[in-house]
Coordinates of C-alpha atoms and ligand atoms in Angstrom, one line a residue:
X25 CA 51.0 115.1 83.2
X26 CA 51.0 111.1 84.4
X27 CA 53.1 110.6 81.0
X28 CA 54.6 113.1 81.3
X29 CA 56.4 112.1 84.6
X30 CA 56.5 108.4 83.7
X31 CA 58.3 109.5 80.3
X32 CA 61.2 111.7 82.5
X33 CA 60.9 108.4 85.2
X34 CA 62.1 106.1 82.2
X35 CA 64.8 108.7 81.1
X36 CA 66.0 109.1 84.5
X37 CA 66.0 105.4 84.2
X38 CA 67.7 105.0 81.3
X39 CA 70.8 107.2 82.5
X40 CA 71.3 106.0 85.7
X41 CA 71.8 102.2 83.9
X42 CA 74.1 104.0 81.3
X43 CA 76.2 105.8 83.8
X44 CA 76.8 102.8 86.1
X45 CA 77.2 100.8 82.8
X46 CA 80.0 103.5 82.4
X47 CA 84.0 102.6 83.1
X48 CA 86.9 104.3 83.2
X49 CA 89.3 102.0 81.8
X50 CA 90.5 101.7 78.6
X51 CA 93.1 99.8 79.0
X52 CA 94.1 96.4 81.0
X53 CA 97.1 95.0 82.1
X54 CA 97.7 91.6 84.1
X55 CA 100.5 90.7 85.7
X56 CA 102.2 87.6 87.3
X57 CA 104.4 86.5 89.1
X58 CA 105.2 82.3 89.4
X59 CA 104.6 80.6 92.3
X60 CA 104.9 84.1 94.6
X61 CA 103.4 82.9 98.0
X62 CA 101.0 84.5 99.7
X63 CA 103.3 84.2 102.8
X64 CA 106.1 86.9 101.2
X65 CA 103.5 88.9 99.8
X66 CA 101.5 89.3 102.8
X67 CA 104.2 88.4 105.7
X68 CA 107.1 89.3 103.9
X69 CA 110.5 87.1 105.0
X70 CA 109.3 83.6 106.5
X71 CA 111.4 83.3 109.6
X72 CA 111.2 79.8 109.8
X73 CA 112.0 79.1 106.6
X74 CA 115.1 81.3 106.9
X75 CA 115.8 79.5 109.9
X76 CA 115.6 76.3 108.2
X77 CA 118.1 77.5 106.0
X78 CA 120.8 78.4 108.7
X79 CA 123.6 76.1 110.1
X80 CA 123.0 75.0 112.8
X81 CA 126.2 76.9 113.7
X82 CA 125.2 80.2 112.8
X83 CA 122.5 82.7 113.9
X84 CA 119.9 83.5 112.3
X85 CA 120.1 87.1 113.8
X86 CA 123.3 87.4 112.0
X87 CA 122.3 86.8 108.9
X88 CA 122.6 89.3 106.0
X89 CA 119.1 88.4 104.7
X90 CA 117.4 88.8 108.2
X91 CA 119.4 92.1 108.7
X92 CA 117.7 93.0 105.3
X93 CA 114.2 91.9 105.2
X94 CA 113.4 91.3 109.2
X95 CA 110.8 92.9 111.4
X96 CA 108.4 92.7 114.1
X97 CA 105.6 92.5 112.0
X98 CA 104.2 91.5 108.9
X99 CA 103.2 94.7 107.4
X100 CA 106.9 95.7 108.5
X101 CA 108.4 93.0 106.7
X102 CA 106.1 93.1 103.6
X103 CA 107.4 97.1 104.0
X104 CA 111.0 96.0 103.5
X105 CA 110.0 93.2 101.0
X106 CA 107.8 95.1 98.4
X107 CA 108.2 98.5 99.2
X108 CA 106.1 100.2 96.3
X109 CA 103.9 97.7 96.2
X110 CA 102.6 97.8 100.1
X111 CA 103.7 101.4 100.3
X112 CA 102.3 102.7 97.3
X113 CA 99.8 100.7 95.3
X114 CA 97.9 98.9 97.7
X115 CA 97.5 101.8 99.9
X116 CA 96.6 104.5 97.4
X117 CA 95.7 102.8 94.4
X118 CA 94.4 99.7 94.5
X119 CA 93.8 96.7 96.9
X120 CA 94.5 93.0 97.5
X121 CA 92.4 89.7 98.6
X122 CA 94.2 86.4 99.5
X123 CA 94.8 87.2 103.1
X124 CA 93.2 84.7 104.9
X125 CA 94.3 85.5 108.4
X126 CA 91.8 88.5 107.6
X127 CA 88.9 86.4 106.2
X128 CA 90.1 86.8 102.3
X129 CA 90.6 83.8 100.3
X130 CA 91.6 83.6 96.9
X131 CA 91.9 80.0 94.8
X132 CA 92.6 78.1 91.7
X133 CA 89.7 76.2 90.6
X134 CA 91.8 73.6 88.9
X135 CA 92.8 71.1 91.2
X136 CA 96.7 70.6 89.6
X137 CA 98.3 73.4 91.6
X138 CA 101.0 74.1 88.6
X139 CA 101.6 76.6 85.9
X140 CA 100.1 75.2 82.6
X141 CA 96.9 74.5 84.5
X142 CA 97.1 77.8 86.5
X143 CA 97.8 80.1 83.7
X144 CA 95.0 79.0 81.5
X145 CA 92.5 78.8 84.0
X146 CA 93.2 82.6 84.5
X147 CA 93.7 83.2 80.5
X148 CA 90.5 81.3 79.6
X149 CA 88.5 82.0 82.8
X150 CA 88.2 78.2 83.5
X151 CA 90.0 75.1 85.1
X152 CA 90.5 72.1 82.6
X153 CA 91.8 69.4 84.5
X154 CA 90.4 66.7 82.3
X155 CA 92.6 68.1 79.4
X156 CA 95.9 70.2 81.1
X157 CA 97.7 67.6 82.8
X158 CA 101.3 68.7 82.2
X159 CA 103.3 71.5 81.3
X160 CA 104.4 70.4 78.3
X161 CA 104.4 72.4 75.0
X162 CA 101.1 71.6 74.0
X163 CA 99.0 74.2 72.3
X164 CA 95.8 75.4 74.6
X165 CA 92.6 74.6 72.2
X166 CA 90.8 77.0 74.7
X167 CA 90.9 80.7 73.5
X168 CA 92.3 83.2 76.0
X169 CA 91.3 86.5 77.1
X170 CA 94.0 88.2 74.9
X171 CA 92.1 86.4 71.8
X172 CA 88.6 87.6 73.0
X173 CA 89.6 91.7 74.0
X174 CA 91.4 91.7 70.8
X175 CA 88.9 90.7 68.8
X176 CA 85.9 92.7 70.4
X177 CA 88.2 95.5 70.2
X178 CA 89.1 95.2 66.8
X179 CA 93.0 95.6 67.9
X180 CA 96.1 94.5 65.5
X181 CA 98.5 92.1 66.9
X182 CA 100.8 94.5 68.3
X183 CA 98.1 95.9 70.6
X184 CA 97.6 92.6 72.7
X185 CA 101.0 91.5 74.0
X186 CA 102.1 89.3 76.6
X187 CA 105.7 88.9 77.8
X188 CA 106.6 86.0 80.1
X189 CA 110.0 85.1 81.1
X190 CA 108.6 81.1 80.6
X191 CA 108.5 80.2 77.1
X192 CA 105.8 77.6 77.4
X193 CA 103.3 80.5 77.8
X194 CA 103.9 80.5 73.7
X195 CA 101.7 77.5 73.8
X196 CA 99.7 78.8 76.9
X197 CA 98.3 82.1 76.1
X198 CA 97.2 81.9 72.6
X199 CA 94.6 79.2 70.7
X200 CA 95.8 80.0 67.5
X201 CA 99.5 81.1 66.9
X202 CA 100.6 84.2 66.0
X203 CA 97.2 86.2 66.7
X204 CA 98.7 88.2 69.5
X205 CA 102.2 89.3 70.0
X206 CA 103.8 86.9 72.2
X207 CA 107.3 86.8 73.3
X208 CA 108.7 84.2 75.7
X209 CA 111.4 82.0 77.1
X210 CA 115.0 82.9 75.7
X211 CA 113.2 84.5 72.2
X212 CA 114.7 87.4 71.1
X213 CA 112.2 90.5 71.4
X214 CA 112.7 91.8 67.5
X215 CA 112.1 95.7 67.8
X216 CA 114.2 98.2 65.7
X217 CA 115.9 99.5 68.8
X218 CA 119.3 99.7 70.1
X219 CA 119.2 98.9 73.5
X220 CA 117.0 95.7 72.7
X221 CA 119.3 94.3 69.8
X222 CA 121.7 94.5 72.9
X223 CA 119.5 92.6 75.6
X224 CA 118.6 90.3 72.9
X225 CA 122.5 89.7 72.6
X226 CA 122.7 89.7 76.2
X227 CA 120.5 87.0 76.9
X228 CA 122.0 84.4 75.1
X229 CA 125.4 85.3 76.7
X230 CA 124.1 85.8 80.2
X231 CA 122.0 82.7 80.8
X232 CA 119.4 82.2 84.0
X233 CA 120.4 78.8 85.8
X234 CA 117.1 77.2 83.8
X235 CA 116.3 76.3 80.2
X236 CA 113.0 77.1 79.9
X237 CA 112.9 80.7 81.7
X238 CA 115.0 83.6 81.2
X239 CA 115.3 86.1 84.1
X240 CA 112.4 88.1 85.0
X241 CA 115.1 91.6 84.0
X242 CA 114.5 91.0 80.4
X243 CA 111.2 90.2 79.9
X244 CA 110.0 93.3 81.8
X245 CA 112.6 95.5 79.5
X246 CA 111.0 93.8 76.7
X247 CA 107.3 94.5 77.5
X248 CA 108.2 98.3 78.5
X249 CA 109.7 99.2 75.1
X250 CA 106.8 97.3 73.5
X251 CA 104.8 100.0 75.8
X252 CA 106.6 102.8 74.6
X253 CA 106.5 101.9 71.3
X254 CA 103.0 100.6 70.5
X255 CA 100.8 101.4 73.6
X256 CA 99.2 98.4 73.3
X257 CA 95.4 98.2 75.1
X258 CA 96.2 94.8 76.7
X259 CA 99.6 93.9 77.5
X260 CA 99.9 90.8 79.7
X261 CA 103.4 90.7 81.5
X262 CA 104.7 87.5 83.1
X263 CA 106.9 87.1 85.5
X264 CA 108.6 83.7 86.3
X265 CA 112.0 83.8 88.3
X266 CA 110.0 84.1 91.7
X267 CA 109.3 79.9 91.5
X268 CA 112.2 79.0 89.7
X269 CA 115.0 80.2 92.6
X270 CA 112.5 78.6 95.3
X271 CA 112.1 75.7 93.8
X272 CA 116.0 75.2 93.8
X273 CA 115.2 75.8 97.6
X274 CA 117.3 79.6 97.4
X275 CA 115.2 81.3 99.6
X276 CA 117.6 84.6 99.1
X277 CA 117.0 84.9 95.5
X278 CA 113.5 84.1 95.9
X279 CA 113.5 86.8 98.4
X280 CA 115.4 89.4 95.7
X281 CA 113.5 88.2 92.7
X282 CA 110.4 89.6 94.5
X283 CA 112.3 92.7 95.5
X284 CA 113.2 93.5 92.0
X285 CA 109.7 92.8 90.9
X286 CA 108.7 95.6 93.1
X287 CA 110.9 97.9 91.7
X288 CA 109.3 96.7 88.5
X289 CA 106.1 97.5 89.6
X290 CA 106.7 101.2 90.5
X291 CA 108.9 102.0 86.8
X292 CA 105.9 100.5 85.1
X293 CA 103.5 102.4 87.5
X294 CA 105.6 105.5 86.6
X295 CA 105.5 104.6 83.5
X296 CA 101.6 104.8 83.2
X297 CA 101.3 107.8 85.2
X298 CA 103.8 109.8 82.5
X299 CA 101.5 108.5 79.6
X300 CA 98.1 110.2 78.6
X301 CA 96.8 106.7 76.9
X302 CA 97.2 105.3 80.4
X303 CA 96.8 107.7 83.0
X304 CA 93.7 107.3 85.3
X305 CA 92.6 104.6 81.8
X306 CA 94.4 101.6 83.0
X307 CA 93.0 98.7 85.0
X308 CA 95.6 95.8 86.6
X309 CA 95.4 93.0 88.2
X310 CA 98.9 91.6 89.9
X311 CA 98.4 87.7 90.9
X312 CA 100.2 84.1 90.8
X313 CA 99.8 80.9 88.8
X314 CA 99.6 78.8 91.8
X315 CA 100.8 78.7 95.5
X316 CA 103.2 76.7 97.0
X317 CA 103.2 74.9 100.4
X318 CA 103.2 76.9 103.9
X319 CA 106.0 75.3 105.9
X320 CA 109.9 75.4 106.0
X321 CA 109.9 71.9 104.3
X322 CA 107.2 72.2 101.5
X323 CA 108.0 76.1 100.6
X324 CA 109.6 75.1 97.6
X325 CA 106.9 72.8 96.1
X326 CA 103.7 73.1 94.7
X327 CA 101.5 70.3 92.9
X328 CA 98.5 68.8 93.7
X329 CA 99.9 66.9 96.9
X330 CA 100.9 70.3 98.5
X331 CA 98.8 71.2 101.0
X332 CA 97.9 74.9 100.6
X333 CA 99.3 75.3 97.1
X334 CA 95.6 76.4 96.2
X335 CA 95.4 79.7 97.4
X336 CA 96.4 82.5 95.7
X337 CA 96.1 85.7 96.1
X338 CA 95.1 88.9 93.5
X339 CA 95.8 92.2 93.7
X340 CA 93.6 95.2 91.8
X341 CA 94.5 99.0 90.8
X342 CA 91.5 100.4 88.3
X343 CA 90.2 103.8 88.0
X344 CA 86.7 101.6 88.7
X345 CA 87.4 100.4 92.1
X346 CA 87.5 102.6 95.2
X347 CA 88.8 99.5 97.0
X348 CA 92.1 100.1 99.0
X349 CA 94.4 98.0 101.0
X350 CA 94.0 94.5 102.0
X351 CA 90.5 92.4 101.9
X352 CA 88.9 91.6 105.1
X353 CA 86.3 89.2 105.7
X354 CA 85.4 88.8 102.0
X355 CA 83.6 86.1 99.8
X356 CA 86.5 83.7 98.6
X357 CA 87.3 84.9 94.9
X358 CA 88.7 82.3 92.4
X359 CA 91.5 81.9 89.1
X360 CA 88.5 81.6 86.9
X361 CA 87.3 84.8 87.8
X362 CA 90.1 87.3 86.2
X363 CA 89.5 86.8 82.7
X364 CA 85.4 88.1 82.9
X365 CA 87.2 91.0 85.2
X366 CA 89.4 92.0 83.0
X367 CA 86.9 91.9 80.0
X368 CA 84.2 94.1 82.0
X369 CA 86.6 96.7 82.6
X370 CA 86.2 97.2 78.9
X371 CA 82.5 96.7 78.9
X372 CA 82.4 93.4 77.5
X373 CA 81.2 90.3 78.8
X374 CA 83.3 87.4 78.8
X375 CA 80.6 84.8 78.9
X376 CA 80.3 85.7 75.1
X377 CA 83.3 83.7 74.5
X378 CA 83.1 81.2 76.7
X379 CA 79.9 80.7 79.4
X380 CA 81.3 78.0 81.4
X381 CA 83.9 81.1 82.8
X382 CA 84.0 82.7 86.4
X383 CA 82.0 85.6 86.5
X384 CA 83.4 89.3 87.3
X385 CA 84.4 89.8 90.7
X386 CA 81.6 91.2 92.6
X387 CA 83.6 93.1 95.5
X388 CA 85.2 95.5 92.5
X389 CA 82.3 96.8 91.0
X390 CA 80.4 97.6 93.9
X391 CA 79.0 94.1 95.1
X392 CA 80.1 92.2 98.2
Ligands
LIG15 ZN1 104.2 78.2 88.2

């Protein structure tokens, strides 16, 4: 009888590990967006910046971007701002740490506070200062996440994409070229379809004021068709025209650019709820490279003299997190941390790849 119940203990055992070992998601998808500052995302217009940016003439009442995106309060503004993404996501979907006037904190590890440094350290799940000291077009000797999932997955190159709208993530997201499909910059996307031969066109004829980084419009019509046409299981889509207009100190486009991201957001939302492969099977995480400095005369910059530019924030919508809304009073979560996430929403653990990496973040699978 003693064996008996010690035998069905050890099953019962057994279960309960393999059912919490259990995950929904079958699919991952991260998403950034350059240099976004926690003060849009969270607060939505900056009044003081936009008053900074108002002869001294003029009102700043009668200004068509205050008559826009103005509001009492912050989860107004953010309302106006990023309408699916406070309206929609965050509040029935997923949730979002980096608020630290509620007590959440979210950082780079790397102490450079720009993009190279800030998109490896959340591709290979750790800061390496020693080594990324520029952005230049340098080939990343430190395998990324896409390498690792598509290898433990046993995927072909066309089901691990990323699609950034800054071509040096070419050089950024992949060890060795050409393992993953990667389509940057001002490269044509090559995809036997009409309506991308025409972007393609397009987008050498309609330029975005910088070199190196087309606008944010094509890069997300590039990485939807790839959706459509090859459902790939981890598709990383990266956003850049957020920094690029506030760097050149245009706080309206930086304003828009973030606007039209959110309406980004919700077609690619759609998107996933329309699809089968993805429905209820798809884990994101939404987050930034880097932030930028909190005042009307450092908003613009980022770097390691910015004050601030550390902290981040991330943003989460799985099928394996019941966490909604915004973070309160959390453990500070880090960069390094996103690339072990992403990796145990598939049931694999990232340290196999490399062991010096953040670990999972607690809060979403049921720690604090
Ligand atoms: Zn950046």
């Amino acid at each position: 009888m003693k064996t008996r119940f010690l035998l069905s203990l050890a099953w019962l055992c057994l279960c309960a590990s393999f059912v919490v070992a259990q995950t929904k998601t079958e699919n991952v998808i991260l998403v950034s967006l350059d240099g976004a500052r926690c003060e849009e995302v969270f607060g939505g217009l900056d009044l003081n910046v936009l008053k900074s940016k108002t002869r001294s003439d003029r009102k700043v009442e009668d200004s068509a971007l205050y008559k826009q995106f103005y509001a009492a309060t912050a989860e107004e503004r953010r309302m106006k701002l990023m309408p699916f993404f406070w309206g929609t996501l965050m509040k029935e979907h997923g949730s979002i740490a980096g608020n630290r006037a509620l007590g959440s904190a979210a950082m780079t590890t790397n102490k450079m506070w720009f993009s190279y440094p800030g998109y490896s350290e959340i591709l290979t799940g750790q800061a390496h200062d020693e080594v990324i000291k520029s952005n230049d077009r340098i080939r990343n000797q430190f395998p990324s996440v896409l390498e690792f999932l598509k290898g433990k997955l046993k995927l072909n190159d066309k089901q691990v994409a990323g699609f950034s709208s800054w071509d040096v993530m070419n050089w950024i997201a992949e060890s060795k070229e050409g393992s993953i499909t990667l389509n940057a910059g001002y490269e044509p996307y090559d995809l036997n379809d009409p309506r991308i031969k025409v972007m393609n066109e397009d987008m050498k004829g309609a330029p975005s004021p910088w070199d190196s980084v087309r606008h944010d419009h094509y890069t997300f019509e590039f990485a939807m068709a790839h959706l459509r046409r090859y459902q790939p299981r981890v598709l990383f889509l990266s956003l850049g025209e957020t920094d690029d207009w506030a760097h050149g100190g245009n706080y309206e486009q930086t304003l828009k650019a973030l606007q039209r991201n959110d309406g980004q957001f919700k077609a690619l939302w759609e998107y996933l709820q329309s699809t089968p492969q993805y429905r209820g099977k798809t884990s994101i995480i939404f987050t930034v490279d880097h932030g930028r400095g909190p005042t009307p005369l450092n908003w613009m910059d980022h770097g390691e003299k910015v004050p601030e530019a550390q902290y981040i924030w991330m943003a989460f919508v799985s099928p394996d997190s019941a966490l909604r809304g915004e973070w309160k009073n959390a453990e500070t979560i880090y960069q390094n941390q996103v690339a072990a996430t992403l990796s145990k929403w598939l049931k694999f653990d990232y340290a196999e790849q490399n062991a010096n990496a953040g670990k999972p973040i607690a809060q979403l699978f049921g720690g604090k």
